[in-house]
Amino acid sequence: MELPIRLAQLREAHERIKPFIHRTPILTSESINAIVGCEVYFKCENLQKIGAFKARGGLNAVLSLSEEQRAKGVVTHSSGNHAQAMAMAAKTCGIPAYIVMPNTAPEVKKKAVAGHGAEITFSEPTQAAREAAANTIMEATGATYVSPYNDNKVIEGQGTAAIEFMEDQPDLEVLMTPVGGGGLLAGTALAAHYLKPALKIYAGEPEGAMDTFLSMQKGEIVPNKTTNTIADGLLVTVGDKNFAIIQKLVDDILVVNDQEIAHAMRLIWERMKIVVEPSGAVPFAALLKYKAQFAGQKVGIIISGGNVDLGKLPF
């Protein structure tokens, strides 16, 4: 399989979005290192604009549109972080944003999307309902649809976090992300493949939405029929564009349950003094669960976001 995105495209994406994003810090904790028995480096995308890595992919997708496309605006569906990313990117470019959000999305994310001036349409919390609402808006407005994850421009943008990570911490041996739709994981795997092929790539995935784990076992996409996890950013089924990359370049998917996610989330809050949302704690939960596998290694974790609904903390 020829990879759909080249290193030059990842580099171009990084240059394109650099003026609009934060180069997020890498934090460490001696107490966490002692608990897991390895050196852990956290790339804090919870400190990114909009509080999540999704700002990268959203900006790259919007900034790559033609003038004609921009004039009609953009449409997407998302439970929160991609919605905020697209709303912010559209505001940055002065174009309309139409966002479909499930009515169950966290209040903090609904408010943030509205705060960027996007027009929100609420739908039932199913993939089919979200897609149907987005299609209706596209037909009515002529807006360009940007997938939350299954889009090469989005994948390119998400891969820029790993580029920065490897530049700032060049001796990493393992790199871990969460996986939902797969944009961050696919982008990370591509960046590592081109810049540091020996780097091992893993993803944490919640037991209540473990489609990528099952898909890797079966060799084809196994959609989520039901989802039940506190990691609300990881409820979607992996995209086919992402899965093709993940299948080829990712070493393993590590599954964790909600209790393990909540424990990891609490540990980050307590030891690191930073806010992380459940989805963002999933790869650290995987490291805690499978720590024997990573003993003594230098492990990088991308904390994907910090947009947690403080009224619904799991601890």
Coordinates of C-alpha atoms in Angstrom, one line a residue:
M1 CA 0.0 0.0 0.0
E2 CA 1.3 3.4 -0.9
L3 CA 0.8 5.9 1.9
P4 CA -1.7 8.6 1.0
I5 CA 0.2 11.4 2.7
R6 CA 3.8 12.3 2.2
L7 CA 6.3 13.9 4.6
A8 CA 6.3 17.1 2.4
Q9 CA 2.5 17.4 3.0
L10 CA 2.9 17.0 6.8
R11 CA 5.6 19.7 6.7
E12 CA 3.4 22.0 4.6
A13 CA 0.5 21.5 7.0
H14 CA 2.8 22.5 9.9
E15 CA 3.9 25.7 8.2
R16 CA 0.3 26.5 7.2
I17 CA -1.1 26.3 10.7
K18 CA 2.0 27.5 12.8
P19 CA 0.8 31.1 13.0
F20 CA -2.5 30.1 14.5
I21 CA -1.6 27.3 17.0
H22 CA 0.4 26.9 20.2
R23 CA 3.5 24.8 20.2
T24 CA 2.4 22.9 23.2
P25 CA 4.7 22.1 26.1
I26 CA 6.1 18.7 27.1
L27 CA 5.7 17.9 30.8
T28 CA 7.1 15.2 33.0
S29 CA 6.6 14.0 36.5
E30 CA 9.0 12.0 38.6
S31 CA 6.3 10.6 40.7
I32 CA 4.4 9.3 37.6
N33 CA 7.7 7.8 36.3
A34 CA 8.1 5.9 39.6
I35 CA 4.6 4.6 39.4
V36 CA 4.9 3.3 35.8
G37 CA 8.6 2.3 35.8
C38 CA 9.5 4.2 32.7
E39 CA 10.2 7.8 31.6
V40 CA 7.0 9.4 30.5
Y41 CA 6.8 12.6 28.4
F42 CA 3.3 14.3 28.0
K43 CA 2.7 16.4 25.0
C44 CA 0.0 18.7 26.4
E45 CA -2.5 19.3 23.6
N46 CA -5.0 20.0 26.4
L47 CA -3.1 23.4 26.5
Q48 CA -3.7 23.9 22.7
K49 CA -6.1 26.5 21.5
I50 CA -9.7 25.3 22.0
G51 CA -8.2 22.9 24.6
A52 CA -7.5 20.0 22.1
F53 CA -5.3 18.8 19.3
K54 CA -8.3 19.1 16.9
A55 CA -7.3 22.8 16.4
R56 CA -4.5 21.5 14.1
G57 CA -6.6 19.4 11.7
G58 CA -9.5 21.9 11.6
L59 CA -7.2 24.8 10.7
N60 CA -5.3 22.8 8.1
A61 CA -8.5 21.7 6.4
V62 CA -10.1 25.3 6.4
L63 CA -6.8 27.0 5.4
S64 CA -6.5 24.6 2.4
L65 CA -9.9 25.5 0.9
S66 CA -10.2 27.6 -2.2
E67 CA -11.6 31.1 -2.0
E68 CA -14.8 29.8 -3.6
Q69 CA -15.2 27.1 -1.1
R70 CA -14.5 29.4 1.8
A71 CA -17.2 31.8 0.7
K72 CA -19.9 29.2 1.3
G73 CA -18.5 28.1 4.6
V74 CA -17.9 24.7 6.2
V75 CA -20.1 22.1 7.8
T76 CA -19.2 19.2 10.1
H77 CA -20.6 17.0 12.9
S78 CA -18.8 16.4 16.2
S79 CA -19.4 15.8 19.9
G80 CA -17.2 18.7 20.7
N81 CA -13.5 19.1 20.1
H82 CA -13.6 19.0 16.3
A83 CA -16.7 21.2 16.4
Q84 CA -14.7 23.8 18.4
A85 CA -11.7 23.4 16.0
M86 CA -13.9 24.1 12.9
A87 CA -15.7 27.0 14.6
M88 CA -12.4 28.6 15.5
A89 CA -10.8 27.9 12.1
A90 CA -13.9 29.4 10.3
K91 CA -13.8 32.4 12.6
T92 CA -10.0 32.9 11.9
C93 CA -10.8 32.9 8.2
G94 CA -14.0 35.0 8.5
I95 CA -16.3 32.4 7.0
P96 CA -19.5 30.7 8.2
A97 CA -19.4 27.4 10.2
Y98 CA -22.4 25.1 10.5
I99 CA -21.9 22.5 13.2
V100 CA -24.0 19.5 14.0
M101 CA -23.6 18.4 17.6
P102 CA -25.3 15.5 19.4
N103 CA -27.7 16.8 22.0
T104 CA -25.7 14.7 24.6
A105 CA -22.4 16.7 24.0
P106 CA -20.9 18.1 27.2
E107 CA -22.2 21.6 28.0
V108 CA -18.6 23.0 28.1
K109 CA -18.2 22.0 24.5
K110 CA -21.6 23.3 23.4
K111 CA -20.8 26.7 25.0
A112 CA -17.3 26.9 23.4
V113 CA -18.6 26.2 19.9
A114 CA -21.3 28.8 20.3
G115 CA -18.7 31.2 21.6
H116 CA -16.8 31.1 18.3
G117 CA -19.9 32.2 16.5
A118 CA -20.8 28.9 14.8
E119 CA -24.4 28.0 13.9
I120 CA -25.2 24.8 15.9
T121 CA -27.8 22.2 14.9
F122 CA -28.4 19.5 17.6
S123 CA -29.1 15.9 16.6
E124 CA -29.7 12.5 18.2
P125 CA -26.4 11.1 19.4
T126 CA -26.1 8.5 16.6
Q127 CA -23.6 8.5 13.7
A128 CA -26.5 8.2 11.2
A129 CA -28.4 11.2 12.7
R130 CA -25.3 13.4 12.8
E131 CA -24.5 12.6 9.2
A132 CA -28.0 13.1 8.0
A133 CA -28.2 16.6 9.6
A134 CA -24.8 17.6 8.1
N135 CA -26.0 16.4 4.6
T136 CA -29.1 18.5 4.9
I137 CA -27.1 21.6 5.8
M138 CA -24.6 21.0 2.9
E139 CA -27.5 20.8 0.4
A140 CA -29.1 24.0 1.7
T141 CA -25.9 26.1 2.0
G142 CA -23.3 24.6 -0.4
A143 CA -20.9 24.5 2.5
T144 CA -17.9 22.2 2.3
Y145 CA -18.1 19.1 4.6
V146 CA -15.0 18.5 6.7
S147 CA -14.9 15.1 8.4
P148 CA -13.9 15.1 12.1
Y149 CA -11.2 12.6 11.3
N150 CA -11.6 10.8 7.9
D151 CA -10.0 13.5 5.7
N152 CA -6.4 13.8 4.5
K153 CA -6.1 17.5 5.3
V154 CA -7.4 16.8 8.9
I155 CA -4.9 13.8 9.2
E156 CA -2.0 16.0 8.0
G157 CA -2.9 18.7 10.6
Q158 CA -3.1 16.2 13.5
G159 CA 0.3 14.7 12.5
T160 CA 1.9 18.0 13.3
A161 CA 1.7 17.4 17.0
A162 CA 4.0 14.3 16.6
I163 CA 6.4 16.3 14.5
E164 CA 6.8 18.8 17.3
F165 CA 7.0 16.0 19.9
M166 CA 9.9 14.3 18.0
E167 CA 11.7 17.5 17.4
D168 CA 11.5 18.6 21.1
Q169 CA 12.1 15.1 22.6
P170 CA 14.2 13.2 20.0
D171 CA 15.1 10.2 22.1
L172 CA 11.5 8.8 22.4
E173 CA 11.2 5.0 22.0
V174 CA 7.4 4.8 22.2
L175 CA 4.6 7.2 21.2
M176 CA 1.0 6.7 22.4
T177 CA -2.3 8.5 21.5
P178 CA -5.9 7.8 22.1
V179 CA -8.0 6.4 19.1
G180 CA -11.6 7.3 18.2
G181 CA -12.0 8.2 14.5
G182 CA -8.3 7.7 14.1
G183 CA -7.1 11.1 12.8
L184 CA -4.6 11.7 15.5
L185 CA -3.3 8.2 15.5
A186 CA -3.0 8.0 11.7
G187 CA -1.2 11.4 11.6
T188 CA 1.1 10.5 14.4
A189 CA 2.0 7.1 12.8
L190 CA 2.7 8.8 9.5
A191 CA 5.0 11.5 11.1
A192 CA 6.9 8.8 13.0
H193 CA 7.2 6.5 9.9
Y194 CA 8.9 9.3 8.0
L195 CA 10.9 10.9 10.8
K196 CA 11.7 8.1 13.2
P197 CA 10.8 4.7 11.8
A198 CA 12.1 2.8 14.8
L199 CA 9.6 4.5 17.1
K200 CA 6.9 2.2 18.3
I201 CA 3.3 3.5 18.0
Y202 CA 0.5 2.5 20.3
A203 CA -3.0 3.7 20.9
G204 CA -5.3 3.4 24.0
E205 CA -8.9 2.7 23.3
P206 CA -11.9 2.5 25.7
E207 CA -13.5 -0.9 26.1
G208 CA -16.9 0.7 25.5
A209 CA -16.0 1.7 22.0
M210 CA -13.2 -0.6 20.9
D211 CA -13.9 -0.8 17.2
T212 CA -10.2 -0.1 16.2
F213 CA -9.0 -3.0 18.4
L214 CA -11.5 -5.3 16.9
S215 CA -10.9 -4.0 13.4
M216 CA -7.1 -4.6 13.7
Q217 CA -7.9 -8.2 14.8
K218 CA -10.3 -8.9 11.9
G219 CA -8.3 -7.0 9.2
E220 CA -11.4 -4.9 8.3
I221 CA -13.4 -2.2 9.9
V222 CA -15.8 -3.5 12.6
P223 CA -18.2 -0.6 13.4
N224 CA -19.3 0.3 16.9
K225 CA -22.9 -1.0 17.2
T226 CA -23.2 0.5 20.7
T227 CA -20.9 2.8 22.7
N228 CA -20.7 3.2 26.4
T229 CA -17.7 5.0 27.9
I230 CA -16.8 8.2 29.8
A231 CA -14.4 8.9 27.0
D232 CA -17.0 11.0 25.0
G233 CA -14.5 12.1 22.4
L234 CA -13.8 8.5 21.3
L235 CA -17.3 7.2 20.5
V236 CA -17.1 7.2 16.7
T237 CA -16.0 4.3 14.5
V238 CA -12.5 4.5 12.9
G239 CA -12.5 6.1 9.5
D240 CA -11.4 4.1 6.5
K241 CA -8.7 6.5 5.4
N242 CA -7.3 6.3 8.9
F243 CA -7.7 2.6 9.3
A244 CA -5.6 1.9 6.2
I245 CA -2.7 3.9 7.7
I246 CA -3.2 2.5 11.2
Q247 CA -3.2 -1.1 9.9
K248 CA 0.1 -0.6 8.2
L249 CA 2.0 1.6 10.7
V250 CA 0.6 1.1 14.3
D251 CA 2.1 -1.6 16.5
D252 CA -0.9 -2.3 18.8
I253 CA -4.2 -1.0 20.2
L254 CA -4.4 -1.3 24.0
V255 CA -7.9 -1.5 25.5
V256 CA -8.9 0.0 28.9
N257 CA -12.1 0.2 30.9
D258 CA -13.8 3.3 32.3
Q259 CA -12.5 2.6 35.9
E260 CA -8.9 2.6 34.5
I261 CA -9.6 5.8 32.5
A262 CA -11.0 7.6 35.5
H263 CA -8.0 6.5 37.6
A264 CA -5.5 7.7 35.0
M265 CA -7.4 11.0 34.6
R266 CA -7.3 11.5 38.4
L267 CA -3.6 10.7 38.6
I268 CA -2.8 13.3 35.9
W269 CA -4.9 15.9 37.7
E270 CA -3.2 15.1 41.1
R271 CA 0.4 14.7 40.0
M272 CA 0.7 17.0 36.9
K273 CA -1.7 19.7 38.1
I274 CA -3.3 19.9 34.6
V275 CA -6.8 19.4 33.4
V276 CA -7.3 16.4 31.1
E277 CA -10.6 15.1 29.7
P278 CA -11.4 11.3 29.9
S279 CA -10.5 10.8 26.2
G280 CA -7.1 12.5 26.8
A281 CA -6.3 10.1 29.7
V282 CA -6.9 6.9 27.7
P283 CA -3.3 6.3 26.5
F284 CA -2.0 6.9 30.0
A285 CA -4.5 4.5 31.3
A286 CA -3.2 2.0 28.8
L287 CA 0.4 2.6 29.9
L288 CA -0.6 2.1 33.5
K289 CA -2.4 -1.2 32.7
Y290 CA 0.4 -2.6 30.5
K291 CA 3.4 -0.9 32.2
A292 CA 5.5 -4.1 32.3
Q293 CA 5.6 -4.0 28.5
F294 CA 7.2 -0.5 28.5
A295 CA 9.5 -0.9 31.5
G296 CA 12.6 1.4 31.4
Q297 CA 11.6 3.0 28.0
K298 CA 11.1 6.6 27.0
V299 CA 7.4 6.9 26.4
G300 CA 5.7 9.9 24.8
I301 CA 2.0 10.4 25.3
I302 CA -0.1 12.9 23.4
I303 CA -2.7 14.3 25.9
S304 CA -5.4 15.0 23.3
G305 CA -7.6 17.4 25.2
G306 CA -8.8 19.1 28.4
N307 CA -12.4 20.0 27.7
V308 CA -14.0 18.2 30.6
D309 CA -17.5 19.0 31.9
L310 CA -16.6 19.9 35.5
G311 CA -20.1 19.1 36.6
K312 CA -19.7 15.5 35.6
L313 CA -16.2 14.5 36.9
P314 CA -15.8 10.8 37.4
F315 CA -14.1 11.3 40.8

